[in-house]
Amino acid sequence: MTQINFAYLNEQTKRMIRRALLKAVAIPGYQVPFASREMPMPYGWGTGGVQVTAAILTPDDTLKVIDQGADDTTNAVSIRKFFARTAGVATTTETQKATIIQTRHRVPEHPLTEGQILVYQVPIPEPLRFLEPRETETRTMHALEEYGVMHVKLYEDIATHGHIATSYAYPAKVASRYVFDPSPIPKFDNPKLNHCAALQLFGAGREKRIYAVPPFTQVISLDFEDHPFEVQRWDTPCAICGSGTGYLDEIITDDAGTRMFVCSDTDHCATQAALKAGPNAA
Amino acid sequence: MYVAVKGGEKAIDAAHEYLAEKRRGDAASPELSIAQIDGQLALAVDRVMAEGSLYDRELAALAIKQARGDLIEAIFLLRAHRTTLARFGTSLPLNMNAMRISRRISAAFKDIPGGQVLGPTFDYTHRLLDSSLLADQEPVRAASADVPLAASIPRVLELLGQEGLIEPAADDGQPAGDITEEPLDFPSTRDRRLQVLARGDEGFLLSLAYSTQRGYGRNHPFVGEIRFGCVPVSICPEELGFEIYIGEIEVTECEMINQFHGTADVPPQFTRGYGLVFGQLERKAMSMALVDRALRVAEFAEDQIGPAQDEEFVLSHCDNVQATGFVEHLKLPHYVDFQAELALLRTLRKERET
């Protein structure tokens, strides 16, 4: 078998994806169709994100890959290895050292900076999909900026439960135009998207869509005046690093159901733990 | 004290090693060769090539071996490999009349010019387990007919067409679309639909085809003709301007004769459903033809009553590489989202108590 091209995809495919990316950046939040390819990992495993990363990766980049906020989850390991092997790029687990971060389900806790690119893996790019299953319909709704059905859904949640019952993949509006799906990140992360200094790219491989939030772009989570958007809070800080600022995962530690809460962002947790230990600690 | 789980990388490597051991099976029994898979599990190879959308028997057999016989996994391997291949040309339309026929039957007429050619088929076998196959067999050599087949065998639907009894299969001159180069858009076109169906999951299309027979979008089908054999493939490089024969492939073609239809301008005539797949996959070719016809519902202004007639539903869900990926991705960690749901549910329950 022949030598595989830098970052797996052939150059024609990368050019096709880059064109879609340019269009996506030019129209924030708009879902650009692209001729997604079969990748050597299954659909649903982040093929959209992998194709976006493959198309933007240069030999000088430093790549970080996280899944559920962690660098050491199986899928993050697998994707990081894939690019280390097919592109030979440097990899890191440190948010600040990465030029490209591919993520599934989280935004890093450490604020991103100019020049960094955050690539999201997206399962269902269409925020209206579970309200209207047909693509022909949802495309028209976006074109007409017809988002009433989404507000009705959120209102019905409040009427039924007293709260908006969407806790992740929480819909937001980009640059006062398109309602978009920030991918299944917890709504805790939504505020980080607003006026983020980094370029945010979203790739949905199976659904063949790419969209983007350019740097310093307004991203407003949908809400109501009397039911403002709010994020998850925890009563206790992280049991490992003591930080009270990050998103926490719940761990069941014994058969009796004892629980503890720890940072989902492993890099953030390690950094905070080191700070707490002080400069003299090893 | 809880320690965050590390060592995912080591665990993955160990799991892969275990998989390799299981793939090999009992070390005392001889290893399967690619040639054995190609030769003796030929229909599995056909299916993997068809749904993998790549005609290469050796690679398909390799994929089946690597996938431990899981055909959807093998199809996926072939598709992923296809991504790495550069395209150097597009073949000219296949000439089905030039097929070297191994099998050719019609259910619409008892006798047809060129004859009914049964070929290698399970159709008339009794499905009794053959215990003699438990042991190695002497190779069978089938006898050839005394009279060779005619060089060119007319197509049954063309015979009907001469009387105007069936809608013409006209070439509109437009280049055929390619869903691997341009993402599918809705409403789609018949050429793109056929491409999706040709790559679609055999089981899914079979069930949809079956549903049309049970009343969910009935289209009164007759098998006009099924043919299986080798067809030559040619390309015409732009810089040369003449055709070059590059080889031949085995395909199965199914032309279905369906419910007649007429308008104020056109007298009643039968309509068509078309199926074409790599290899000898009659079940798939027939299912494809039935679903193709079902999806022409708008063209004939028919009532849409069954899922097989719903273009967006059928085309969005018939690809098993996509389907298996998204279903199986539920195995990946979802604990961040689950935590979000847990927290919400606890809040709702607490508020209910107070």
XYZ file of C-alpha atoms in Angstrom:
636
model
C 0.000 0.000 0.000
C 1.120 3.518 -0.743
C 2.446 6.181 1.627
C -0.330 8.050 3.415
C -0.434 11.820 2.863
C 0.387 14.352 5.631
C -2.504 14.230 8.114
C -4.148 11.336 6.214
C -6.344 13.309 3.783
C -5.166 13.919 0.252
C -4.575 17.534 -0.777
C -7.717 17.734 -2.961
C -9.855 16.775 -0.002
C -8.104 19.275 2.273
C -8.697 22.041 -0.243
C -12.383 21.139 -0.397
C -12.606 21.267 3.408
C -10.674 24.555 3.615
C -13.109 26.142 1.185
C -15.980 25.056 3.406
C -14.118 26.437 6.437
C -13.590 29.831 4.783
C -17.266 30.033 3.981
C -18.143 28.994 7.523
C -15.947 31.715 9.017
C -17.480 34.275 6.661
C -21.022 33.355 7.759
C -20.763 32.673 11.512
C -23.042 29.883 12.680
C -24.174 28.886 9.198
C -23.896 25.152 8.476
C -21.842 24.679 5.328
C -22.340 21.314 3.560
C -19.090 19.561 2.675
C -18.191 16.259 1.031
C -17.205 14.492 4.221
C -15.000 11.437 3.758
C -14.911 8.100 5.484
C -12.128 8.287 8.030
C -10.305 5.418 9.661
C -12.327 5.944 12.839
C -16.096 5.425 12.920
C -18.683 8.105 12.337
C -19.685 9.361 15.757
C -16.106 9.099 16.963
C -15.228 12.593 15.800
C -14.720 12.210 12.054
C -15.900 15.776 11.452
C -13.424 17.215 13.931
C -10.680 14.956 12.605
C -11.263 16.139 9.032
C -11.234 19.797 10.100
C -8.044 19.268 12.089
C -6.449 17.381 9.189
C -7.299 20.241 6.836
C -5.834 23.010 9.030
C -2.881 21.193 10.553
C 0.622 22.344 9.595
C 3.893 20.621 10.541
C 4.623 23.431 13.071
C 1.414 22.980 15.029
C 1.155 21.586 18.534
C -1.962 19.511 18.958
C -4.013 18.779 22.054
C -6.957 16.386 21.969
C -9.535 16.088 24.737
C -12.675 14.059 25.248
C -14.905 14.904 28.222
C -12.234 17.482 29.099
C -9.610 14.803 29.612
C -6.489 14.062 27.565
C -6.352 10.438 28.638
C -9.814 9.181 27.677
C -9.694 6.382 25.088
C -10.941 8.411 22.148
C -8.692 11.389 22.875
C -5.719 9.038 23.050
C -6.731 7.406 19.790
C -7.135 10.681 17.854
C -3.935 12.188 19.272
C -2.037 9.058 18.242
C -3.618 9.215 14.804
C -2.218 12.677 14.119
C 1.106 11.936 15.761
C 1.388 9.020 13.323
C -0.039 10.502 10.127
C 1.240 14.083 10.513
C 4.149 13.720 12.933
C 3.109 16.902 14.750
C 4.020 17.707 18.337
C 1.304 16.920 20.853
C 0.660 18.333 24.286
C -1.804 18.054 27.119
C -1.275 21.677 28.168
C -4.013 23.987 26.959
C -1.708 27.000 26.778
C 0.936 25.258 24.671
C -1.461 23.950 22.038
C -2.038 25.775 18.762
C -4.913 23.470 17.820
C -7.176 21.778 20.350
C -9.632 19.159 19.156
C -12.396 18.540 21.643
C -15.397 16.385 22.291
C -17.976 17.633 24.807
C -15.910 20.296 26.629
C -14.261 23.699 26.296
C -10.978 23.928 28.242
C -11.209 25.843 31.511
C -8.122 27.958 30.786
C -9.140 30.916 28.590
C -8.065 30.451 24.992
C -5.908 33.031 23.310
C -5.536 34.661 19.908
C -3.953 32.343 17.406
C -5.357 29.193 18.978
C -7.979 27.135 17.167
C -10.567 25.031 18.959
C -12.018 22.230 16.813
C -15.273 20.714 18.050
C -16.545 17.249 17.183
C -20.244 17.543 16.399
C -22.759 14.681 16.270
C -25.911 16.572 15.176
C -25.110 20.061 13.847
C -28.732 21.094 13.438
C -30.100 22.742 16.607
C -33.639 22.377 15.259
C -33.286 18.688 14.365
C -35.247 17.288 17.298
C -38.003 19.783 16.719
C -38.113 19.209 12.949
C -36.467 16.044 11.565
C -36.404 17.154 7.924
C -33.359 18.921 6.528
C -35.444 20.549 3.794
C -37.562 22.201 6.511
C -34.767 23.241 8.879
C -32.740 24.863 6.105
C -35.756 26.988 5.243
C -36.274 27.871 8.899
C -32.667 29.099 9.160
C -32.985 31.044 5.921
C -36.087 32.815 7.245
C -34.591 33.186 10.730
C -37.662 31.373 11.957
C -36.614 30.271 15.438
C -39.942 30.593 17.259
C -40.229 26.814 17.608
C -37.033 26.742 19.670
C -38.322 29.387 22.064
C -41.591 27.488 22.366
C -39.642 24.350 23.279
C -37.706 26.191 25.985
C -40.920 27.781 27.249
C -42.631 24.382 27.429
C -39.713 23.120 29.500
C -40.304 25.911 31.996
C -44.047 25.274 32.023
C -43.494 21.547 32.667
C -40.413 21.478 34.888
C -39.943 25.015 36.138
C -36.573 25.060 34.373
C -35.193 24.925 30.880
C -34.522 21.173 30.671
C -31.581 21.406 28.297
C -28.356 20.870 30.167
C -25.946 20.266 27.279
C -25.862 21.116 23.546
C -27.631 24.281 24.655
C -28.672 26.402 21.644
C -27.140 29.822 21.163
C -27.290 32.628 18.627
C -24.135 33.712 16.824
C -23.578 37.310 15.737
C -27.311 38.042 16.091
C -28.197 35.809 13.154
C -27.934 32.014 13.203
C -29.075 29.797 16.038
C -26.496 27.031 16.274
C -25.631 23.940 18.258
C -22.425 24.396 20.258
C -22.051 20.566 20.160
C -22.856 18.523 23.278
C -20.764 20.629 25.656
C -22.439 21.214 29.030
C -24.179 24.589 29.068
C -21.570 25.455 31.708
C -19.202 26.013 28.769
C -21.516 28.168 26.642
C -20.331 31.508 28.091
C -16.753 30.662 27.067
C -17.783 30.773 23.411
C -18.877 34.406 23.637
C -16.153 36.788 22.409
C -13.636 33.969 22.587
C -10.199 35.051 21.365
C -9.636 31.758 19.572
C -11.116 30.648 16.268
C -13.781 27.991 16.886
C -14.448 25.439 14.146
C -17.147 22.783 14.253
C -17.051 19.617 12.151
C -19.881 17.093 11.747
C -18.594 14.227 9.594
C -21.590 11.931 9.320
C -23.948 14.852 8.781
C -21.473 16.483 6.373
C -21.590 19.978 7.850
C -18.974 22.509 8.948
C -19.646 25.738 10.845
C -17.594 28.304 12.691
C -17.484 31.054 15.274
C -14.756 33.565 14.342
C -12.662 35.134 17.127
C -14.317 37.842 19.231
C -17.806 37.022 17.983
C -20.929 37.391 20.055
C -22.504 34.099 21.151
C -25.657 34.436 23.224
C -27.344 31.421 24.799
C -31.103 31.513 24.262
C -33.170 32.423 27.319
C -36.033 34.554 28.616
C -35.955 37.796 30.620
C -37.639 36.119 33.587
C -35.701 32.883 33.157
C -32.169 34.038 32.373
C -29.570 31.560 31.158
C -27.582 30.071 34.009
C -24.863 27.459 34.306
C -24.318 24.453 36.541
C -22.875 25.039 40.047
C -21.433 22.615 42.570
C -21.594 22.768 46.358
C -18.059 21.404 46.744
C -14.769 22.188 45.009
C -12.745 19.579 43.113
C -11.646 16.830 45.520
C -8.199 16.643 43.907
C -7.081 20.221 43.213
C -9.537 22.155 45.365
C -10.495 24.433 42.492
C -14.009 25.785 42.577
C -14.038 27.202 39.067
C -14.220 24.201 36.764
C -16.832 21.731 35.595
C -16.881 18.693 37.879
C -17.400 15.018 37.087
C -19.092 12.805 39.614
C -17.171 9.675 40.590
C -18.717 6.771 42.476
C -15.932 5.441 44.696
C -17.383 2.399 46.443
C -20.225 -0.104 46.497
C -22.076 1.998 49.060
C -22.447 4.740 46.453
C -20.029 7.213 48.025
C -19.473 10.053 45.606
C -16.794 12.584 44.997
C -16.479 15.406 42.520
C -13.350 16.074 40.457
C -12.428 18.372 37.570
C -13.402 17.086 34.155
C -10.585 19.173 32.597
C -7.509 17.107 33.535
C -4.997 19.783 32.495
C -6.793 22.429 34.554
C -6.867 20.053 37.537
C -3.137 19.299 37.307
C -2.293 23.019 36.980
C -4.434 23.956 39.972
C -3.018 21.117 42.058
C 0.537 22.276 41.241
C -0.333 25.869 42.191
C -1.774 24.702 45.478
C 1.323 22.611 46.203
C 3.389 25.770 45.711
C 6.642 26.460 43.906
C 8.705 24.360 46.303
C 6.792 21.163 45.686
C 8.357 18.754 43.217
C -8.256 8.530 48.229
C -9.396 8.458 44.650
C -6.732 8.657 41.961
C -7.767 9.743 38.476
C -7.636 6.836 36.071
C -4.558 6.942 33.856
C -3.043 4.452 31.497
C -5.736 4.593 28.817
C -3.020 4.306 26.198
C -1.627 1.092 27.679
C -5.085 -0.409 28.007
C -5.848 0.345 24.358
C -2.644 -1.324 23.184
C -3.397 -4.385 25.281
C -6.956 -4.555 23.934
C -5.629 -4.451 20.375
C -3.245 -7.278 21.115
C -6.064 -9.359 22.551
C -8.103 -8.619 19.427
C -5.246 -9.836 17.226
C -5.124 -13.072 19.197
C -8.863 -13.610 18.855
C -8.680 -12.802 15.147
C -6.235 -15.610 14.597
C -8.411 -18.084 16.495
C -7.142 -21.519 17.408
C -3.447 -21.516 16.565
C -3.609 -25.250 15.841
C -5.907 -24.724 12.872
C -4.403 -23.331 9.650
C -4.642 -19.591 9.018
C -7.169 -18.413 6.411
C -5.559 -17.118 3.267
C -6.855 -14.099 1.356
C -7.257 -16.321 -1.690
C -9.467 -18.690 0.306
C -11.721 -15.856 1.440
C -11.902 -14.482 -2.095
C -12.601 -17.884 -3.618
C -14.766 -19.577 -1.024
C -16.537 -16.663 0.655
C -16.981 -14.866 -2.645
C -20.425 -13.463 -1.889
C -19.151 -11.891 1.334
C -16.376 -10.295 -0.728
C -19.014 -9.075 -3.201
C -21.042 -7.450 -0.466
C -18.032 -5.752 1.077
C -16.982 -4.360 -2.319
C -20.524 -3.164 -3.101
C -21.192 -1.373 0.168
C -17.543 -0.426 0.592
C -17.891 1.259 -2.799
C -14.544 -0.041 -4.026
C -14.045 -2.848 -6.520
C -10.996 -4.744 -5.334
C -11.460 -8.406 -4.414
C -8.116 -8.740 -2.672
C -8.592 -5.691 -0.442
C -12.170 -6.717 0.347
C -11.002 -10.211 1.313
C -8.257 -8.671 3.442
C -10.853 -6.467 5.132
C -13.031 -9.498 5.903
C -10.069 -11.305 7.437
C -9.051 -8.260 9.461
C -12.655 -7.738 10.604
C -12.993 -11.338 11.781
C -15.871 -11.806 9.361
C -17.842 -8.776 10.574
C -18.951 -7.539 7.164
C -20.019 -4.052 8.228
C -16.622 -3.608 9.894
C -14.996 -4.843 6.659
C -17.077 -2.415 4.600
C -15.933 0.362 6.901
C -12.274 -0.630 6.474
C -12.635 -0.506 2.712
C -14.385 2.880 2.779
C -11.666 4.356 4.993
C -9.028 3.045 2.603
C -10.943 4.553 -0.313
C -10.501 7.989 1.270
C -6.728 7.747 0.809
C -6.919 6.960 -2.915
C -6.456 9.716 -5.466
C -8.862 9.733 -8.385
C -7.290 9.547 -11.775
C -10.379 9.241 -13.900
C -14.053 8.488 -14.235
C -15.190 5.413 -16.116
C -17.507 5.656 -19.083
C -21.039 4.324 -18.530
C -21.003 0.517 -18.439
C -22.469 -1.181 -21.484
C -24.699 -3.875 -20.017
C -25.353 -5.338 -23.450
C -21.662 -6.239 -23.593
C -21.958 -8.377 -20.452
C -20.447 -11.846 -20.489
C -23.483 -13.407 -18.883
C -23.255 -16.029 -16.125
C -26.891 -15.798 -15.170
C -29.877 -14.123 -16.720
C -33.519 -14.697 -15.902
C -36.865 -13.053 -16.444
C -39.991 -13.638 -14.409
C -42.160 -11.710 -16.841
C -41.960 -14.069 -19.810
C -41.645 -17.839 -19.962
C -39.235 -17.848 -22.832
C -37.142 -14.932 -23.927
C -34.714 -14.411 -26.790
C -31.339 -15.552 -25.509
C -33.021 -17.953 -23.076
C -33.299 -18.216 -19.317
C -29.761 -18.798 -18.046
C -29.825 -20.072 -14.478
C -26.144 -19.812 -13.594
C -24.724 -20.310 -10.081
C -27.746 -19.765 -7.827
C -29.188 -20.996 -4.543
C -32.697 -20.443 -5.894
C -33.630 -24.032 -6.640
C -31.633 -25.741 -3.885
C -33.258 -27.323 -0.878
C -31.944 -25.607 2.197
C -30.796 -28.768 3.931
C -27.517 -28.628 5.763
C -25.042 -30.650 3.721
C -23.031 -32.649 6.209
C -20.679 -33.799 3.479
C -19.201 -30.285 3.565
C -17.976 -30.969 7.097
C -15.076 -32.756 5.487
C -12.884 -31.604 2.608
C -14.482 -32.205 -0.779
C -13.158 -33.177 -4.163
C -13.487 -30.017 -6.331
C -16.584 -30.068 -8.529
C -16.315 -29.272 -12.212
C -19.623 -28.152 -13.660
C -20.441 -29.184 -17.190
C -20.795 -26.522 -19.859
C -23.787 -26.308 -22.185
C -23.367 -27.799 -25.636
C -24.369 -24.562 -27.303
C -22.620 -21.315 -26.274
C -24.701 -18.288 -25.344
C -25.446 -15.770 -28.054
C -22.814 -13.030 -28.225
C -25.398 -10.334 -27.600
C -28.547 -11.020 -25.644
C -31.397 -8.530 -26.017
C -32.812 -6.927 -22.927
C -36.332 -7.860 -21.906
C -37.354 -4.289 -21.171
C -36.169 -3.199 -24.598
C -38.523 -5.761 -26.138
C -41.385 -4.145 -24.224
C -40.084 -0.739 -25.201
C -40.407 -1.541 -28.877
C -44.174 -1.576 -28.357
C -44.068 1.512 -26.192
C -45.356 -0.529 -23.268
C -42.691 0.710 -20.860
C -41.363 4.172 -20.145
C -38.174 4.821 -22.072
C -34.918 4.789 -20.118
C -33.657 7.940 -21.674
C -30.243 9.469 -21.023
C -30.845 13.126 -20.220
C -27.259 13.904 -21.185
C -26.505 15.421 -17.784
C -23.337 14.196 -16.055
C -24.253 11.891 -13.194
C -23.892 13.361 -9.709
C -21.454 11.939 -7.195
C -22.434 12.007 -3.533
C -18.854 11.291 -2.477
C -17.727 14.544 -4.094
C -20.734 16.718 -3.312
C -22.856 16.162 -0.209
C -26.365 14.929 -0.793
C -28.991 17.642 -0.968
C -32.775 17.326 -0.752
C -34.836 16.984 -2.829
C -32.302 14.772 -4.570
C -32.110 13.438 -8.114
C -32.501 9.861 -9.327
C -28.841 9.412 -10.298
C -27.721 10.428 -6.805
C -30.398 8.314 -5.179
C -29.240 5.279 -7.118
C -25.674 5.901 -6.005
C -26.749 6.064 -2.365
C -28.814 2.886 -2.757
C -25.952 1.031 -4.468
C -23.761 1.752 -1.416
C -26.620 1.279 1.048
C -26.992 -1.490 3.595
C -28.400 -4.674 2.087
C -30.489 -5.491 5.154
C -32.005 -2.031 5.410
C -32.900 -1.928 1.704
C -34.260 -5.467 1.852
C -36.635 -4.522 4.675
C -37.745 -1.347 2.925
C -38.324 -3.266 -0.314
C -40.298 -5.846 1.639
C -42.403 -3.110 3.231
C -43.484 -1.901 -0.223
C -44.685 -5.422 -1.005
C -46.749 -5.455 2.163
C -48.621 -2.293 1.291
C -46.445 0.546 2.563
C -46.059 2.065 -0.875
C -46.950 -0.818 -3.171
C -45.612 -0.593 -6.729
C -46.681 -3.876 -8.378
C -43.279 -5.209 -9.362
C -42.330 -7.886 -11.895
C -38.762 -8.974 -12.416
C -38.277 -7.957 -16.023
C -34.722 -9.175 -16.038
C -31.895 -9.965 -13.694
C -28.470 -10.462 -15.204
C -25.167 -11.228 -13.605
C -21.800 -11.398 -15.314
C -18.708 -9.509 -16.364
C -18.830 -6.117 -18.041
C -15.894 -4.254 -19.541
C -14.845 -0.954 -17.951
C -13.310 1.837 -20.002
C -12.066 5.310 -19.318
C -11.500 8.164 -21.715
C -8.688 10.408 -20.461
C -9.272 13.985 -21.548
C -5.736 14.431 -22.813
C -6.004 11.364 -25.071
C -9.551 11.688 -26.301
C -10.061 7.982 -26.951
C -11.342 5.098 -24.876
C -9.027 2.800 -22.994
C -10.240 -0.559 -21.751
C -9.006 -0.984 -18.164
C -10.517 -4.317 -17.181
C -13.804 -5.920 -16.309
C -15.949 -6.191 -13.237
C -18.722 -8.526 -12.123
C -22.066 -6.859 -11.583
C -25.680 -7.799 -10.988
C -28.341 -5.742 -12.710
C -32.046 -5.868 -11.944
C -34.625 -4.222 -14.133
C -38.003 -4.226 -12.483
C -41.250 -3.644 -14.375
C -43.660 -1.701 -12.221
C -47.167 -0.362 -12.011
C -48.316 1.284 -15.201
C -48.927 4.923 -15.398
C -50.228 7.390 -17.911
C -51.027 11.046 -18.288
C -53.099 13.175 -20.638
C -50.132 13.256 -23.015
C -48.695 9.761 -22.563
C -50.800 6.583 -22.925
C -50.503 4.110 -20.053
C -47.158 2.321 -19.849
C -45.194 0.351 -17.307
C -42.661 2.159 -15.170
C -39.178 1.088 -14.116
C -37.194 0.389 -11.008
C -33.470 -0.135 -11.397
C -30.824 -1.916 -9.366
C -27.112 -2.332 -10.086
C -24.468 -3.622 -7.699
C -20.944 -5.012 -7.748
C -20.700 -8.802 -7.616
C -23.465 -11.371 -7.471
C -25.883 -9.743 -5.072
C -29.342 -10.381 -6.427
C -31.138 -9.729 -3.168
C -29.504 -6.316 -3.012
C -30.066 -5.489 -6.691
C -33.767 -6.397 -6.412
C -34.229 -4.457 -3.168
C -32.517 -1.481 -4.755
C -34.835 -1.644 -7.769
C -37.936 -1.779 -5.572
C -36.786 1.117 -3.413
C -35.711 3.111 -6.484
C -39.220 2.795 -7.856
C -40.769 3.626 -4.489
C -38.700 6.809 -4.314
C -40.050 8.003 -7.669
C -43.311 8.841 -5.899
C -43.165 12.556 -6.650
C -42.272 12.005 -10.309
C -45.516 10.049 -10.816
C -47.571 12.181 -8.421
C -48.338 9.132 -6.284
C -49.482 9.261 -2.666
C -46.644 8.898 -0.213
C -47.813 6.356 2.337
C -44.770 4.287 3.253
C -41.305 4.992 4.653
C -39.715 3.457 1.528
C -41.166 6.370 -0.450
C -39.688 9.006 1.844
C -36.491 10.173 0.170
C -34.969 11.982 3.119
C -35.731 9.092 5.473
C -34.365 6.385 3.161
C -31.264 8.165 1.884
C -30.273 9.563 5.269
C -30.409 6.188 6.992
C -29.371 3.504 4.507
C -25.606 3.850 4.867
C -24.448 1.246 7.370
C -21.035 2.844 7.952
C -22.784 5.999 9.115
C -25.434 4.086 11.023
C -23.099 1.758 12.857
C -20.793 4.626 13.738
C -23.467 6.742 15.303
C -25.227 3.903 17.104
C -21.961 2.498 18.443
C -20.590 5.882 19.450
C -22.919 5.643 22.453
C -20.189 3.428 23.904
C -17.864 6.418 24.082
C -17.731 8.315 27.369
C -20.650 10.671 27.817
C -20.096 11.425 31.476
C -19.880 15.182 31.118
C -23.323 15.333 29.517
C -24.651 12.677 31.847
C -23.416 14.731 34.797
C -25.294 17.727 33.422
C -28.485 15.675 33.167
C -27.972 14.222 36.657
C -27.580 17.667 38.176
C -30.713 18.905 36.421
C -32.751 15.882 37.483
C -31.625 16.274 41.110
C -32.631 19.930 41.041
C -36.064 19.127 39.632
C -36.631 16.408 42.244
C -35.478 18.620 45.107
C -37.815 21.434 44.039
C -40.689 18.995 43.873
C -40.079 17.898 47.470
C -40.130 21.467 48.827
